[in-house]
Short mmCIF file of C-alpha atoms in Angstrom, two decimals:
data_model
loop_
_atom_site.label_atom_id
_atom_site.label_comp_id
_atom_site.label_asym_id
_atom_site.label_seq_id
_atom_site.Cartn_x
_atom_site.Cartn_y
_atom_site.Cartn_z
CA MET A 293 0.00 0.00 0.00
CA LEU A 294 2.60 2.57 1.13
CA SER A 295 6.30 3.30 0.60
CA LEU A 296 7.91 5.75 3.02
CA ILE A 297 11.02 7.46 1.67
CA VAL A 298 13.67 9.03 3.90
CA TYR A 299 17.38 9.72 3.71
CA GLY A 300 20.41 10.54 5.87
CA ARG A 301 24.05 9.73 6.46
CA ASN A 302 26.50 8.75 9.16
CA ASP A 303 27.45 12.22 10.37
CA ASN A 304 26.66 14.60 13.21
CA HIS A 305 23.41 16.28 12.19
CA GLY A 306 22.88 17.43 15.74
CA TYR A 307 24.41 15.79 18.80
CA ASN A 308 21.29 13.65 19.33
CA TYR A 309 20.85 12.59 15.69
CA HIS A 310 21.18 8.87 16.36
CA LYS A 311 18.52 8.90 19.05
CA ARG A 312 15.85 10.78 17.11
CA LEU A 313 16.62 8.69 14.03
CA ALA A 314 15.93 5.46 15.91
CA ILE A 315 12.86 6.89 17.65
CA SER A 316 11.40 8.01 14.33
CA LEU A 317 12.04 4.81 12.36
CA ASN A 318 10.73 2.56 15.13
CA CYS A 319 7.56 4.63 15.47
CA LEU A 320 7.06 4.82 11.69
CA ALA A 321 7.31 1.04 11.49
CA GLU A 322 4.43 0.70 13.95
CA MET A 323 2.23 2.74 11.61
CA LEU A 324 2.69 0.44 8.60
CA SER A 325 0.21 -2.42 8.64
CA PHE A 326 -0.39 -3.57 5.06
CA PRO A 327 1.52 -6.26 3.15
CA GLY A 328 4.16 -4.68 0.94
CA ASP A 329 4.53 -1.56 3.09
CA GLU A 330 8.15 -0.45 3.37
CA ILE A 331 10.56 2.21 4.59
CA ILE A 332 13.21 3.07 2.00
CA PHE A 333 16.28 4.74 3.48
CA ILE A 334 18.92 6.29 1.23
CA ASP A 335 22.31 6.59 2.91
CA TYR A 336 24.01 9.42 1.07
CA CYS A 337 27.76 10.02 1.23
CA SER A 338 28.65 8.46 4.57
CA ALA A 339 32.45 8.32 4.70
CA GLN A 340 33.79 5.53 2.47
CA ASP A 341 35.15 3.43 5.33
CA PHE A 342 32.22 4.11 7.68
CA PRO A 343 29.15 1.90 7.98
CA THR A 344 25.86 3.41 6.92
CA VAL A 345 24.13 5.30 9.69
CA LEU A 346 21.52 2.54 10.09
CA GLU A 347 24.23 -0.11 10.44
CA ALA A 348 25.77 2.08 13.14
CA ILE A 349 22.52 2.21 15.14
CA SER A 350 21.08 -1.19 14.21
CA ASP A 351 21.02 -2.36 17.84
CA THR A 352 18.57 0.47 18.63
CA LEU A 353 16.12 -0.46 15.86
CA THR A 354 13.24 -2.83 16.51
CA GLU A 355 12.91 -6.07 14.59
CA ASN A 356 9.75 -4.66 13.05
CA ALA A 357 11.64 -1.63 11.72
CA LYS A 358 14.49 -3.78 10.40
CA SER A 359 12.06 -6.02 8.55
CA LEU A 360 10.47 -3.04 6.78
CA LEU A 361 13.67 -1.21 5.88
CA LYS A 362 15.26 -1.22 2.44
CA ILE A 363 18.61 0.57 2.56
CA TYR A 364 20.51 1.83 -0.48
CA ARG A 365 23.94 3.42 -0.25
CA ILE A 366 25.12 6.25 -2.50
CA ARG A 367 28.83 6.86 -2.05
CA SER A 368 29.90 9.54 -4.53
CA LYS A 369 28.86 13.18 -4.41
CA LYS A 370 28.27 15.35 -7.45
CA ARG A 371 30.89 18.07 -7.82
CA GLY A 372 29.71 21.48 -6.60
CA SER A 373 26.55 20.11 -5.01
CA LEU A 374 25.76 21.08 -1.43
CA SER A 375 22.49 19.18 -1.09
CA GLU A 376 21.34 15.99 -2.76
CA GLU A 377 17.95 15.70 -1.11
CA ALA A 378 16.18 15.59 -4.48
CA LEU A 379 18.46 12.85 -5.78
CA CYS A 380 18.05 10.79 -2.59
CA ARG A 381 14.27 11.00 -2.66
CA ASN A 382 14.20 10.16 -6.36
CA VAL A 383 16.48 7.15 -5.86
CA ALA A 384 14.03 5.89 -3.24
CA ILE A 385 11.00 6.50 -5.46
CA ARG A 386 12.61 4.65 -8.38
CA ARG A 387 13.25 1.62 -6.16
CA ALA A 388 9.96 1.62 -4.26
CA ASN A 389 7.67 -1.39 -4.38
CA PRO A 390 5.78 -0.98 -7.69
CA GLU A 391 2.75 -2.66 -6.11
CA ASN A 392 2.37 0.22 -3.63
CA PRO A 393 0.09 2.93 -5.07
CA TRP A 394 1.14 5.54 -2.47
CA ILE A 395 4.48 7.18 -1.61
CA LEU A 396 5.11 9.32 1.47
CA SER A 397 8.11 11.63 1.40
CA THR A 398 9.06 12.46 4.99
CA ASN A 399 12.08 12.84 7.30
CA VAL A 400 13.81 10.77 9.96
CA ASP A 401 12.78 12.93 12.89
CA MET A 402 9.02 12.61 12.36
CA ILE A 403 6.45 10.59 14.30
CA PHE A 404 2.90 10.08 13.02
CA LEU A 405 -0.07 9.23 15.20
CA PRO A 406 -3.61 8.58 13.91
CA ILE A 407 -6.28 10.58 15.71
CA ASP A 408 -8.43 7.44 15.70
CA PRO A 409 -6.49 4.95 17.88
CA ASN A 410 -7.89 2.06 15.85
CA LYS A 411 -6.25 3.31 12.66
CA THR A 412 -2.73 3.08 11.26
CA LEU A 413 -1.06 5.29 8.70
CA SER A 414 -1.56 2.52 6.14
CA SER A 415 -5.27 2.15 6.84
CA ILE A 416 -5.80 5.92 6.60
CA VAL A 417 -4.01 6.10 3.26
CA ALA A 418 -5.93 3.10 1.91
CA GLU A 419 -9.21 5.03 2.19
CA LEU A 420 -8.03 8.19 0.41
CA PRO A 421 -9.02 9.25 -3.09
CA GLU A 422 -6.17 10.00 -5.47
CA GLY A 423 -4.44 13.29 -4.74
CA PHE A 424 -1.59 15.11 -3.03
CA TYR A 425 -1.85 15.48 0.74
CA GLU A 426 -0.08 17.59 3.35
CA LEU A 427 -0.05 17.64 7.15
CA PRO A 428 0.75 20.27 9.80
CA ARG A 429 3.85 19.69 11.90
CA PHE A 430 3.78 19.84 15.70
CA GLU A 431 7.09 20.49 17.47
CA LEU A 432 8.31 18.23 20.28
CA PRO A 433 10.66 20.12 22.63
CA GLU A 434 14.15 18.65 22.50
CA SER A 435 14.41 18.06 26.23
CA MET A 436 11.02 16.31 26.24
CA TRP A 437 11.70 13.60 23.66
CA GLU A 438 15.26 13.17 24.93
CA ALA A 439 14.07 12.49 28.47
CA HIS A 440 10.83 10.60 27.92
CA PHE A 441 11.31 8.54 24.75
CA ASP A 442 13.01 5.16 24.74
CA ARG A 443 14.36 4.22 21.32
CA LEU A 444 13.28 0.59 21.60
CA LYS A 445 9.78 1.30 22.95
CA PRO A 446 7.82 2.87 20.08
CA ILE A 447 4.42 1.83 21.43
CA GLU A 448 5.13 3.56 24.75
CA ASN A 449 6.36 6.65 22.90
CA LEU A 450 3.20 6.82 20.80
CA THR A 451 1.05 6.29 23.89
CA PHE A 452 2.87 9.12 25.68
CA LEU A 453 2.04 11.48 22.82
CA ARG A 454 -1.59 10.41 22.73
CA ASN A 455 -1.94 10.96 26.48
CA HIS A 456 0.08 14.14 26.96
CA ALA A 457 0.71 16.10 23.73
CA GLN A 458 -2.53 18.08 23.82
CA GLU A 459 -2.39 18.87 27.53
CA MET A 460 1.19 20.09 27.01
CA GLN A 461 -0.14 22.57 24.42
CA LEU A 462 1.96 21.07 21.60
CA HIS A 463 -0.78 21.16 18.95
CA THR A 464 -0.25 24.42 17.08
CA ILE A 465 -0.97 24.53 13.35
CA VAL A 466 1.16 27.03 11.41
CA ARG A 467 -0.66 27.78 8.17
CA ARG A 468 0.70 29.22 4.93
CA PRO A 469 -1.34 30.76 2.12
CA GLY A 470 -1.95 29.11 -1.23
CA PHE A 471 -0.49 25.80 -2.33
CA LEU A 472 1.83 25.38 0.68
CA ILE A 473 -1.09 25.12 3.17
CA TYR A 474 1.33 24.63 6.13
CA ASP A 475 4.78 25.70 7.21
CA ASN A 476 7.48 23.04 6.74
CA PRO A 477 5.45 20.97 4.26
CA GLY A 478 8.38 18.65 3.48
CA ASP A 479 7.83 16.53 6.57
CA PHE A 480 4.67 15.01 5.08
CA GLN A 481 4.13 14.93 1.33
CA LEU A 482 1.83 12.07 0.39
CA MET A 483 1.39 11.36 -3.31
CA THR A 484 0.42 8.58 -5.65
CA ARG A 485 3.14 6.66 -7.42
CA ASP A 486 1.51 7.45 -10.75
CA ALA A 487 1.56 11.20 -10.08
CA ILE A 488 5.20 11.50 -9.02
CA PHE A 489 6.33 9.41 -12.00
CA THR A 490 4.20 11.50 -14.35
CA ILE A 491 5.84 14.75 -13.20
CA ASP A 492 9.35 13.22 -13.33
CA GLY A 493 10.16 13.08 -9.61
CA PHE A 494 11.77 15.77 -7.47
CA ASP A 495 13.77 18.44 -9.30
CA GLU A 496 17.41 17.35 -9.16
CA ALA A 497 18.57 20.78 -10.33
CA MET A 498 17.81 21.95 -6.78
CA ASP A 499 21.18 21.11 -5.26
CA GLN A 500 21.83 23.99 -2.85
CA GLY A 501 19.37 23.61 0.00
CA TRP A 502 15.82 24.66 0.99
CA HIS A 503 12.57 24.93 -0.99
CA LEU A 504 12.53 21.40 -2.45
CA ASP A 505 9.28 20.75 -0.58
CA ALA A 506 7.75 24.01 -1.81
CA ASN A 507 8.77 23.12 -5.37
CA LEU A 508 6.91 19.81 -5.16
CA CYS A 509 3.86 21.49 -3.61
CA LYS A 510 3.71 23.99 -6.47
CA ARG A 511 4.12 21.31 -9.14
CA MET A 512 1.47 19.07 -7.57
CA PHE A 513 -0.79 22.12 -7.29
CA LEU A 514 -0.42 22.57 -11.05
CA TYR A 515 -0.79 18.85 -11.75
CA TYR A 516 -4.07 18.61 -9.81
CA GLU A 517 -5.28 21.97 -11.17
CA GLY A 518 -5.30 23.77 -7.85
CA LYS A 519 -6.57 20.95 -5.66
CA ILE A 520 -4.34 20.02 -2.70
CA GLY A 521 -5.57 17.83 0.15
CA HIS A 522 -4.69 17.59 3.83
CA LEU A 523 -5.02 15.04 6.63
CA GLU A 524 -5.18 17.29 9.69
CA ASP A 525 -8.50 15.72 10.68
CA LYS A 526 -7.06 12.19 10.53
CA LEU A 527 -3.44 12.31 11.62
CA TRP A 528 -1.03 14.12 13.92
CA GLY A 529 2.56 14.66 12.87
CA TYR A 530 5.26 15.37 15.47
CA HIS A 531 8.75 16.68 14.76
CA CYS A 532 11.59 15.87 17.15
CA ASN A 533 13.05 19.36 17.46
CA HIS A 534 16.84 19.54 17.07
CA THR A 535 17.79 23.22 17.04
CA ARG A 536 20.00 23.24 20.13
CA GLN A 537 23.01 22.59 17.91
CA GLU A 538 23.39 24.52 14.66
CA SER A 539 23.48 22.42 11.50
CA PHE A 540 24.84 23.41 8.09
CA PHE A 541 21.63 24.63 6.48
CA HIS A 542 20.56 26.54 9.60
CA LYS A 543 23.56 28.85 9.39
CA GLN A 544 22.85 32.48 8.57
CA LEU A 545 24.65 32.54 5.22
CA SER A 546 23.94 28.99 4.10
CA PRO A 547 23.22 28.79 0.34
CA GLU A 548 19.72 28.07 -0.84
CA ASN A 549 17.89 27.38 -4.06
CA ASP A 550 16.39 30.32 -5.94
CA TRP A 551 12.76 30.73 -4.79
CA ASN A 552 11.73 32.58 -7.94
CA ARG A 553 13.22 30.03 -10.32
CA PHE A 554 12.11 26.88 -8.52
CA VAL A 555 8.79 27.93 -6.98
CA LYS A 556 7.29 31.29 -7.92
CA ASP A 557 7.91 31.13 -11.68
CA ILE A 558 7.03 27.47 -12.29
CA GLN A 559 4.47 27.11 -15.08
CA ALA A 560 4.30 23.33 -15.59
CA PRO A 561 4.45 20.34 -13.22
CA ASP A 562 6.72 18.05 -15.24
CA LEU A 563 10.50 18.07 -15.80
CA PRO A 564 11.31 16.97 -19.37
CA ASN A 565 15.04 17.66 -18.93
CA GLN A 566 15.45 14.86 -16.39
CA ARG A 567 12.74 12.50 -17.59
CA GLU A 568 15.04 9.71 -18.72
CA CYS A 569 17.55 9.82 -15.87
CA TRP A 570 16.05 10.95 -12.57
CA GLY A 571 16.67 8.82 -9.50
CA LEU A 572 19.80 7.22 -10.99
CA LYS A 573 17.67 5.23 -13.38
CA GLY A 574 19.45 2.07 -14.50
CA TYR A 575 22.17 2.25 -11.84
CA ASP A 576 22.91 -0.83 -9.76
CA LEU A 577 23.11 0.59 -6.25
CA GLU A 578 24.62 -1.02 -3.19
CA GLU A 579 21.90 -2.47 -0.95
CA VAL A 580 22.49 -2.97 2.76
CA THR A 581 20.61 -5.35 5.03
CA LEU A 582 20.31 -5.27 8.80
CA LEU A 583 18.83 -8.76 9.00
CA LYS A 584 22.13 -10.57 8.40
CA PRO A 585 25.03 -9.64 10.69
CA ARG A 586 28.45 -9.28 9.14
CA GLN A 587 30.60 -12.39 9.15
CA ILE A 588 32.80 -13.01 12.19
CA HIS A 589 36.31 -14.16 11.37
CA ALA A 590 36.76 -17.11 13.69
CA SER A 591 39.76 -19.36 14.16
CA LYS A 592 39.84 -22.91 15.47
CA ASP A 593 42.82 -21.94 17.62
CA CYS A 594 41.29 -20.59 20.83
CA SER A 595 44.46 -20.57 22.90
CA LEU A 596 45.57 -17.49 24.82
CA PHE A 597 48.31 -15.62 23.00
CA GLU A 598 51.08 -13.71 24.70
CA ILE A 599 53.61 -11.20 23.41
CA ALA A 600 56.69 -10.23 25.35
CA ILE A 601 58.03 -6.73 24.85
CA ASP A 602 61.69 -7.42 25.49
CA GLN A 603 64.97 -7.96 23.67
CA SER A 604 63.73 -11.16 22.02
CA THR A 605 61.12 -9.28 19.99
CA PHE A 606 62.90 -5.96 19.54
CA ASN A 607 63.36 -4.88 15.93
CA THR A 608 61.74 -8.01 14.48
CA LEU A 609 59.33 -8.10 11.54
CA THR A 610 57.25 -11.15 12.38
CA TYR A 611 53.66 -11.44 13.54
CA ASP A 612 50.88 -14.01 13.85
CA SER A 613 48.79 -13.55 10.69
CA LYS A 614 45.55 -14.94 12.12
CA ARG A 615 45.71 -12.58 15.09
CA VAL A 616 46.53 -9.54 12.98
CA PHE A 617 43.86 -10.26 10.37
CA PRO A 618 40.71 -9.25 12.36
CA TYR A 619 42.21 -5.80 12.93
CA LEU A 620 43.37 -5.48 9.35
CA VAL A 621 40.02 -6.44 7.83
CA ASP A 622 38.39 -3.77 9.97
CA HIS A 623 39.93 -1.14 7.67
CA PHE A 624 38.11 -2.36 4.56
CA ASN A 625 35.01 -3.89 6.07
CA HIS A 626 32.75 -1.11 4.75
CA LEU A 627 34.39 -0.39 1.42
CA PRO A 628 32.26 -0.77 -1.73
CA ARG A 629 31.62 -4.39 -2.67
CA GLU A 630 33.44 -3.91 -6.01
CA SER A 631 36.59 -2.51 -4.34
CA ARG A 632 40.01 -3.83 -5.29
CA VAL A 633 42.59 -4.16 -2.54
CA GLY A 634 46.24 -3.95 -3.49
CA TYR A 635 48.81 -5.97 -1.54
CA ILE A 636 52.56 -5.35 -1.43
CA GLY A 637 54.41 -7.83 0.75
CA HIS A 638 55.62 -11.42 1.15
CA ASN A 639 53.27 -12.95 3.74
CA THR A 640 51.42 -15.59 1.74
CA GLU A 641 49.34 -16.71 4.73
CA LEU A 642 47.99 -13.20 5.34
CA LEU A 643 47.43 -12.74 1.61
CA THR A 644 45.34 -15.93 1.53
CA LEU A 645 43.19 -14.64 4.40
CA ILE A 646 42.68 -11.33 2.61
CA GLN A 647 41.71 -13.09 -0.63
CA GLU A 648 39.07 -15.11 1.24
CA GLU A 649 37.53 -11.86 2.52
CA VAL A 650 37.87 -9.51 -0.47
CA PRO A 651 36.59 -10.56 -3.91
CA SER A 652 39.37 -8.74 -5.77
CA VAL A 653 42.96 -8.58 -4.49
CA LEU A 654 45.78 -7.31 -6.68
CA THR A 655 49.44 -8.06 -5.94
CA LEU A 656 52.56 -6.43 -7.28
CA GLN A 657 53.48 -9.69 -9.01
CA GLU A 658 50.22 -9.51 -11.01
CA THR A 659 50.84 -6.01 -12.35
CA LYS A 660 53.43 -4.48 -14.61
CA SER A 661 54.43 -1.73 -12.23
CA LEU A 662 53.82 -0.06 -8.89
CA GLU A 663 52.05 2.72 -10.77
CA GLU A 664 49.56 0.23 -12.25
CA LEU A 665 48.90 -1.27 -8.82
CA TYR A 666 48.27 2.22 -7.44
CA GLN A 667 45.88 3.13 -10.25
CA GLU A 668 43.93 -0.13 -10.08
CA SER A 669 43.51 -0.33 -6.27
CA ASP A 670 41.02 1.36 -3.98
CA LEU A 671 43.14 0.57 -0.93
CA ILE A 672 46.74 -0.67 -0.70
CA ILE A 673 48.20 -2.79 2.10
CA PHE A 674 51.94 -2.39 2.63
CA ASP A 675 53.13 -5.45 4.56
CA PHE A 676 56.72 -5.21 5.79
CA GLY A 677 56.50 -8.32 7.98
CA PHE A 678 56.40 -12.09 7.79
CA ASN A 679 54.24 -14.74 9.35
CA GLN A 680 55.64 -15.64 12.75
CA LYS A 681 55.42 -19.40 12.26
CA SER A 682 57.31 -19.22 8.97
CA ILE A 683 60.35 -17.34 10.25
CA ALA A 684 62.47 -18.36 13.19
CA ILE A 685 63.22 -15.55 15.63
CA THR A 686 66.84 -15.29 16.67
CA PRO A 687 67.37 -13.18 19.81
#
């Protein structure tokens, strides 16, 4: 029925980013109740050797959330681009379940709660006529959700909001004139799959920051000939406030997309210039799963190992390959799956272990020159030692 699309990366978007991310995803998962429902998360430009942000917080996600998540990783950033929100959302839309007629574009600090406690987000959407729908955003004070919300208890968090949000005077609707309807419309933009494909997705020319949500509102306003819907009588939307720490796009002089070009002066809903390529059409993207833990490199030798720092080991170049390997593999554990690792050294036992872990390993003996090895490798291991059991140590 419904595909939720969100994005993020493994960085510090506020000191409490990891907590509100887990709170949001776990609560969103509780609101999806139809077969085929999904949460598509695009991890955009986390550092090459870092895990995706959801891998980093996987122990704080419920099994329900993990089962609904589809994670795609985008590693490279377009030159000169400051924001790739449009690209991320389009990548998610392109890869959404084609059987789901509805797509909700939202953010990973939102919580949705049906006014009718017997409803879910999915059941509300299932009863809607075709259209484009918005929702007002209610702010949750930072100290409140930090203190009272447990990441792994989404039901309790939702119950807390149902019991206390109104009495805490948190329900304030901030309205905007015309097609925007509400302030901050980007936290809930519900559309049909057919409509967003017809108008060619989000505008990927908007790569500076701000107004992407307003752009979509204006284009959907044109597409539906002035008819925009809302769900304020069916659903509450709460935003986990995170303004205590300044983020990049909240800075005074942060760049932003041209309002006149991308909103005010728009005359047509579709984007012919990107029709054949939006959302990285045709690209085979890296997909990450949280349901299968990464392989543990185990050895049959479980004996305690000791190293003496004395004259007998001073200035030697030997080591135990099997004990070094777990720490070595940690450096390329999160590299792209197609990465090539270069190896320069003479430890055949360590090289064998590396080859069992990495699909493509290139050695100096297999290339014509050091320059070729450098050009063909994503990471190079310089090994100046030898396996301890192969070389006798002479004090």
